[in-house]
């Protein structure tokens, strides 16, 4: 995107939000439940980005996603801190690429804690790849008008002379 004087850029205050200061292992440990907890906000943000094709128009939706993630991890810290920490440490230290398969025992304890306290069941592995219909209150973006171009090659007039083909017709069997 080319930035000219006519382009409105958001101010620093509009872009500043509290950050999620978590390690990769902690984000990976909470990813499934976080995705389920913040599904509506995530879908709203992605729909906005897809429809409007302008990240500046979706700042508020992005802030809602960050706020939901902060809220989720604060709730986890209040009630399931020990289970979550054990699961995140297991992911971090059990393998070089943080595979889930080595930490199923600690995962089960963490999943049970989240289910008991927040009634959030761990979604199936392919849950987030399923097609879903998202209902939104935002108005639909305006449809782009199709461009109509004039015909580049004008047609010959009806009375224009049409001599026979110089080397015969391609459809010689019809003559």
PDB file of C-alpha atoms in Angstrom:
ATOM      1  CA  UNK A   1       0.000   0.000   0.000  1.00  0.00           C
ATOM      2  CA  UNK A   2       1.388   3.370  -0.970  1.00  0.00           C
ATOM      3  CA  UNK A   3       1.101   5.968   1.777  1.00  0.00           C
ATOM      4  CA  UNK A   4       0.278   9.465   0.573  1.00  0.00           C
ATOM      5  CA  UNK A   5      -0.829  12.624   2.378  1.00  0.00           C
ATOM      6  CA  UNK A   6      -4.468  11.581   1.889  1.00  0.00           C
ATOM      7  CA  UNK A   7      -4.076   8.324   3.852  1.00  0.00           C
ATOM      8  CA  UNK A   8      -5.266   8.511   7.462  1.00  0.00           C
ATOM      9  CA  UNK A   9      -2.943   6.634   9.798  1.00  0.00           C
ATOM     10  CA  UNK A  10      -4.047   5.875  13.371  1.00  0.00           C
ATOM     11  CA  UNK A  11      -2.322   7.647  16.231  1.00  0.00           C
ATOM     12  CA  UNK A  12      -0.032   5.926  18.702  1.00  0.00           C
ATOM     13  CA  UNK A  13      -2.732   6.091  21.400  1.00  0.00           C
ATOM     14  CA  UNK A  14      -5.214   4.269  19.140  1.00  0.00           C
ATOM     15  CA  UNK A  15      -2.721   1.466  18.538  1.00  0.00           C
ATOM     16  CA  UNK A  16      -1.472   1.041  22.102  1.00  0.00           C
ATOM     17  CA  UNK A  17      -2.993  -1.915  23.968  1.00  0.00           C
ATOM     18  CA  UNK A  18      -1.789  -4.042  26.883  1.00  0.00           C
ATOM     19  CA  UNK A  19       0.334  -6.886  25.576  1.00  0.00           C
ATOM     20  CA  UNK A  20       0.183 -10.588  26.407  1.00  0.00           C
ATOM     21  CA  UNK A  21       3.523 -11.192  28.092  1.00  0.00           C
ATOM     22  CA  UNK A  22       3.515 -14.978  27.855  1.00  0.00           C
ATOM     23  CA  UNK A  23       6.029 -17.475  26.605  1.00  0.00           C
ATOM     24  CA  UNK A  24       5.438 -19.634  23.563  1.00  0.00           C
ATOM     25  CA  UNK A  25       4.915 -22.653  25.784  1.00  0.00           C
ATOM     26  CA  UNK A  26       2.224 -20.858  27.802  1.00  0.00           C
ATOM     27  CA  UNK A  27       0.423 -19.684  24.659  1.00  0.00           C
ATOM     28  CA  UNK A  28       0.611 -23.188  23.224  1.00  0.00           C
ATOM     29  CA  UNK A  29      -0.685 -24.708  26.454  1.00  0.00           C
ATOM     30  CA  UNK A  30      -3.711 -22.433  26.549  1.00  0.00           C
ATOM     31  CA  UNK A  31      -4.322 -22.239  22.806  1.00  0.00           C
ATOM     32  CA  UNK A  32      -7.263 -24.641  22.509  1.00  0.00           C
ATOM     33  CA  UNK A  33      -9.232 -23.229  25.422  1.00  0.00           C
ATOM     34  CA  UNK A  34      -8.312 -19.663  24.496  1.00  0.00           C
ATOM     35  CA  UNK A  35      -9.565 -20.217  20.960  1.00  0.00           C
ATOM     36  CA  UNK A  36     -12.841 -21.612  22.270  1.00  0.00           C
ATOM     37  CA  UNK A  37     -13.245 -18.839  24.870  1.00  0.00           C
ATOM     38  CA  UNK A  38     -12.517 -15.982  22.429  1.00  0.00           C
ATOM     39  CA  UNK A  39     -14.031 -17.567  19.318  1.00  0.00           C
ATOM     40  CA  UNK A  40     -16.604 -14.823  18.710  1.00  0.00           C
ATOM     41  CA  UNK A  41     -14.054 -11.988  18.981  1.00  0.00           C
ATOM     42  CA  UNK A  42     -11.547 -13.820  16.757  1.00  0.00           C
ATOM     43  CA  UNK A  43     -14.175 -14.509  14.092  1.00  0.00           C
ATOM     44  CA  UNK A  44     -15.367 -10.893  14.185  1.00  0.00           C
ATOM     45  CA  UNK A  45     -11.809  -9.627  13.719  1.00  0.00           C
ATOM     46  CA  UNK A  46     -11.016 -12.021  10.878  1.00  0.00           C
ATOM     47  CA  UNK A  47     -14.312 -11.216   9.140  1.00  0.00           C
ATOM     48  CA  UNK A  48     -13.533  -7.512   9.375  1.00  0.00           C
ATOM     49  CA  UNK A  49     -10.027  -8.014   7.959  1.00  0.00           C
ATOM     50  CA  UNK A  50     -11.346 -10.191   5.124  1.00  0.00           C
ATOM     51  CA  UNK A  51     -14.254  -7.944   4.148  1.00  0.00           C
ATOM     52  CA  UNK A  52     -12.668  -4.516   4.468  1.00  0.00           C
ATOM     53  CA  UNK A  53      -9.121  -5.444   3.405  1.00  0.00           C
ATOM     54  CA  UNK A  54      -7.819  -2.566   5.533  1.00  0.00           C
ATOM     55  CA  UNK A  55      -6.249  -3.251   8.929  1.00  0.00           C
ATOM     56  CA  UNK A  56      -6.879   0.321  10.058  1.00  0.00           C
ATOM     57  CA  UNK A  57     -10.643  -0.257   9.974  1.00  0.00           C
ATOM     58  CA  UNK A  58     -10.404  -3.248  12.345  1.00  0.00           C
ATOM     59  CA  UNK A  59      -8.421  -1.755  15.234  1.00  0.00           C
ATOM     60  CA  UNK A  60     -11.312  -2.008  17.699  1.00  0.00           C
ATOM     61  CA  UNK A  61     -11.953  -5.647  16.811  1.00  0.00           C
ATOM     62  CA  UNK A  62      -8.251  -6.390  17.330  1.00  0.00           C
ATOM     63  CA  UNK A  63      -8.353  -4.701  20.721  1.00  0.00           C
ATOM     64  CA  UNK A  64     -11.347  -6.872  21.643  1.00  0.00           C
ATOM     65  CA  UNK A  65      -9.341 -10.018  20.765  1.00  0.00           C
ATOM     66  CA  UNK A  66      -6.401  -8.903  22.929  1.00  0.00           C
ATOM     67  CA  UNK A  67      -8.729  -7.957  25.788  1.00  0.00           C
ATOM     68  CA  UNK A  68     -10.455 -11.343  25.624  1.00  0.00           C
ATOM     69  CA  UNK A  69      -7.102 -13.160  25.688  1.00  0.00           C
ATOM     70  CA  UNK A  70      -5.948 -11.127  28.696  1.00  0.00           C
ATOM     71  CA  UNK A  71      -9.231 -11.861  30.463  1.00  0.00           C
ATOM     72  CA  UNK A  72      -8.907 -15.586  29.732  1.00  0.00           C
ATOM     73  CA  UNK A  73      -5.366 -15.890  31.080  1.00  0.00           C
ATOM     74  CA  UNK A  74      -6.259 -13.844  34.188  1.00  0.00           C
ATOM     75  CA  UNK A  75      -9.112 -16.271  34.888  1.00  0.00           C
ATOM     76  CA  UNK A  76      -6.789 -19.236  34.386  1.00  0.00           C
ATOM     77  CA  UNK A  77      -4.259 -17.679  36.759  1.00  0.00           C
ATOM     78  CA  UNK A  78      -6.905 -17.315  39.484  1.00  0.00           C
ATOM     79  CA  UNK A  79      -8.154 -20.907  39.496  1.00  0.00           C
ATOM     80  CA  UNK A  80      -5.937 -23.234  37.414  1.00  0.00           C
ATOM     81  CA  UNK A  81      -2.527 -21.641  37.856  1.00  0.00           C
ATOM     82  CA  UNK A  82      -0.711 -24.731  39.135  1.00  0.00           C
ATOM     83  CA  UNK A  83      -2.165 -27.093  36.514  1.00  0.00           C
ATOM     84  CA  UNK A  84      -1.512 -24.599  33.730  1.00  0.00           C
ATOM     85  CA  UNK A  85       2.075 -23.984  34.818  1.00  0.00           C
ATOM     86  CA  UNK A  86       2.839 -27.706  34.982  1.00  0.00           C
ATOM     87  CA  UNK A  87       1.383 -28.253  31.530  1.00  0.00           C
ATOM     88  CA  UNK A  88       3.273 -25.292  30.020  1.00  0.00           C
ATOM     89  CA  UNK A  89       6.548 -26.431  31.641  1.00  0.00           C
ATOM     90  CA  UNK A  90       6.010 -29.949  30.325  1.00  0.00           C
ATOM     91  CA  UNK A  91       5.492 -28.610  26.790  1.00  0.00           C
ATOM     92  CA  UNK A  92       8.552 -26.415  27.100  1.00  0.00           C
ATOM     93  CA  UNK A  93      10.939 -29.044  28.457  1.00  0.00           C
ATOM     94  CA  UNK A  94       9.744 -32.371  27.077  1.00  0.00           C
ATOM     95  CA  UNK A  95      10.690 -31.891  23.425  1.00  0.00           C
ATOM     96  CA  UNK A  96      12.410 -29.396  21.196  1.00  0.00           C
ATOM     97  CA  UNK A  97       9.293 -28.590  19.175  1.00  0.00           C
ATOM     98  CA  UNK A  98       6.768 -28.546  22.071  1.00  0.00           C
ATOM     99  CA  UNK A  99       4.783 -31.565  20.978  1.00  0.00           C
ATOM    100  CA  UNK A 100       1.603 -32.329  22.888  1.00  0.00           C
ATOM    101  CA  UNK A 101       2.071 -36.104  22.881  1.00  0.00           C
ATOM    102  CA  UNK A 102       4.644 -36.119  25.678  1.00  0.00           C
ATOM    103  CA  UNK A 103       2.410 -34.151  28.048  1.00  0.00           C
ATOM    104  CA  UNK A 104      -0.963 -35.915  27.931  1.00  0.00           C
ATOM    105  CA  UNK A 105      -1.047 -36.519  31.709  1.00  0.00           C
ATOM    106  CA  UNK A 106      -0.569 -32.866  32.640  1.00  0.00           C
ATOM    107  CA  UNK A 107      -2.880 -31.870  29.784  1.00  0.00           C
ATOM    108  CA  UNK A 108      -5.659 -34.034  31.236  1.00  0.00           C
ATOM    109  CA  UNK A 109      -5.314 -32.402  34.660  1.00  0.00           C
ATOM    110  CA  UNK A 110      -5.372 -28.899  33.106  1.00  0.00           C
ATOM    111  CA  UNK A 111      -8.343 -29.756  30.858  1.00  0.00           C
ATOM    112  CA  UNK A 112     -10.307 -31.052  33.845  1.00  0.00           C
ATOM    113  CA  UNK A 113      -9.589 -27.888  35.835  1.00  0.00           C
ATOM    114  CA  UNK A 114     -10.780 -25.639  32.994  1.00  0.00           C
ATOM    115  CA  UNK A 115     -13.857 -27.796  32.432  1.00  0.00           C
ATOM    116  CA  UNK A 116     -14.781 -27.781  36.126  1.00  0.00           C
ATOM    117  CA  UNK A 117     -14.233 -24.054  36.678  1.00  0.00           C
ATOM    118  CA  UNK A 118     -15.245 -22.444  33.357  1.00  0.00           C
ATOM    119  CA  UNK A 119     -17.250 -25.155  31.609  1.00  0.00           C
ATOM    120  CA  UNK A 120     -14.967 -24.904  28.561  1.00  0.00           C
ATOM    121  CA  UNK A 121     -14.388 -28.312  27.055  1.00  0.00           C
ATOM    122  CA  UNK A 122     -11.199 -28.825  25.064  1.00  0.00           C
ATOM    123  CA  UNK A 123     -12.262 -28.780  21.408  1.00  0.00           C
ATOM    124  CA  UNK A 124     -11.360 -31.583  19.026  1.00  0.00           C
ATOM    125  CA  UNK A 125      -8.119 -31.240  17.111  1.00  0.00           C
ATOM    126  CA  UNK A 126      -9.832 -30.158  13.857  1.00  0.00           C
ATOM    127  CA  UNK A 127     -12.470 -27.919  15.466  1.00  0.00           C
ATOM    128  CA  UNK A 128     -10.978 -24.634  14.288  1.00  0.00           C
ATOM    129  CA  UNK A 129     -10.713 -25.826  10.675  1.00  0.00           C
ATOM    130  CA  UNK A 130     -14.451 -26.488  10.365  1.00  0.00           C
ATOM    131  CA  UNK A 131     -16.541 -24.074   8.315  1.00  0.00           C
ATOM    132  CA  UNK A 132     -18.844 -22.014  10.512  1.00  0.00           C
ATOM    133  CA  UNK A 133     -21.324 -19.193   9.917  1.00  0.00           C
ATOM    134  CA  UNK A 134     -20.524 -16.102  11.972  1.00  0.00           C
ATOM    135  CA  UNK A 135     -23.327 -13.627  12.647  1.00  0.00           C
ATOM    136  CA  UNK A 136     -22.259 -10.025  13.111  1.00  0.00           C
ATOM    137  CA  UNK A 137     -23.850  -6.676  13.903  1.00  0.00           C
ATOM    138  CA  UNK A 138     -21.493  -4.781  11.617  1.00  0.00           C
ATOM    139  CA  UNK A 139     -23.023  -3.628   8.332  1.00  0.00           C
ATOM    140  CA  UNK A 140     -21.926  -5.456   5.217  1.00  0.00           C
ATOM    141  CA  UNK A 141     -19.241  -3.665   3.223  1.00  0.00           C
ATOM    142  CA  UNK A 142     -20.368  -1.892   0.050  1.00  0.00           C
ATOM    143  CA  UNK A 143     -20.190  -4.022  -3.065  1.00  0.00           C
ATOM    144  CA  UNK A 144     -17.540  -3.024  -5.558  1.00  0.00           C
ATOM    145  CA  UNK A 145     -18.994  -1.921  -8.847  1.00  0.00           C
ATOM    146  CA  UNK A 146     -17.837  -3.896 -11.832  1.00  0.00           C
ATOM    147  CA  UNK A 147     -15.906  -1.836 -14.316  1.00  0.00           C
ATOM    148  CA  UNK A 148     -17.385  -1.725 -17.791  1.00  0.00           C
ATOM    149  CA  UNK A 149     -15.002  -1.111 -20.640  1.00  0.00           C
ATOM    150  CA  UNK A 150     -15.943  -0.021 -24.122  1.00  0.00           C
ATOM    151  CA  UNK A 151     -15.416  -2.597 -26.846  1.00  0.00           C
ATOM    152  CA  UNK A 152     -11.859  -2.175 -28.105  1.00  0.00           C
ATOM    153  CA  UNK A 153     -12.664  -3.473 -31.586  1.00  0.00           C
ATOM    154  CA  UNK A 154     -15.727  -1.868 -33.135  1.00  0.00           C
ATOM    155  CA  UNK A 155     -17.805  -4.085 -35.388  1.00  0.00           C
ATOM    156  CA  UNK A 156     -17.810  -3.676 -39.160  1.00  0.00           C
ATOM    157  CA  UNK A 157     -20.912  -2.090 -40.693  1.00  0.00           C
ATOM    158  CA  UNK A 158     -23.504  -4.480 -42.146  1.00  0.00           C
ATOM    159  CA  UNK A 159     -22.943  -3.302 -45.736  1.00  0.00           C
ATOM    160  CA  UNK A 160     -19.138  -3.734 -45.612  1.00  0.00           C
ATOM    161  CA  UNK A 161     -17.953  -5.864 -48.551  1.00  0.00           C
ATOM    162  CA  UNK A 162     -16.975  -9.420 -47.574  1.00  0.00           C
ATOM    163  CA  UNK A 163     -14.870 -10.968 -50.336  1.00  0.00           C
ATOM    164  CA  UNK A 164     -14.314 -14.738 -50.328  1.00  0.00           C
ATOM    165  CA  UNK A 165     -11.338 -16.031 -48.389  1.00  0.00           C
ATOM    166  CA  UNK A 166      -8.063 -15.777 -50.261  1.00  0.00           C
ATOM    167  CA  UNK A 167      -7.046 -19.415 -49.706  1.00  0.00           C
ATOM    168  CA  UNK A 168     -10.479 -20.953 -49.229  1.00  0.00           C
ATOM    169  CA  UNK A 169     -12.701 -21.340 -46.248  1.00  0.00           C
ATOM    170  CA  UNK A 170     -11.759 -23.218 -43.143  1.00  0.00           C
ATOM    171  CA  UNK A 171     -15.220 -24.760 -43.314  1.00  0.00           C
ATOM    172  CA  UNK A 172     -14.841 -26.055 -46.896  1.00  0.00           C
ATOM    173  CA  UNK A 173     -17.143 -29.026 -46.267  1.00  0.00           C
ATOM    174  CA  UNK A 174     -20.061 -26.632 -45.654  1.00  0.00           C
ATOM    175  CA  UNK A 175     -19.773 -24.915 -49.035  1.00  0.00           C
TER     176      UNK A 175
END
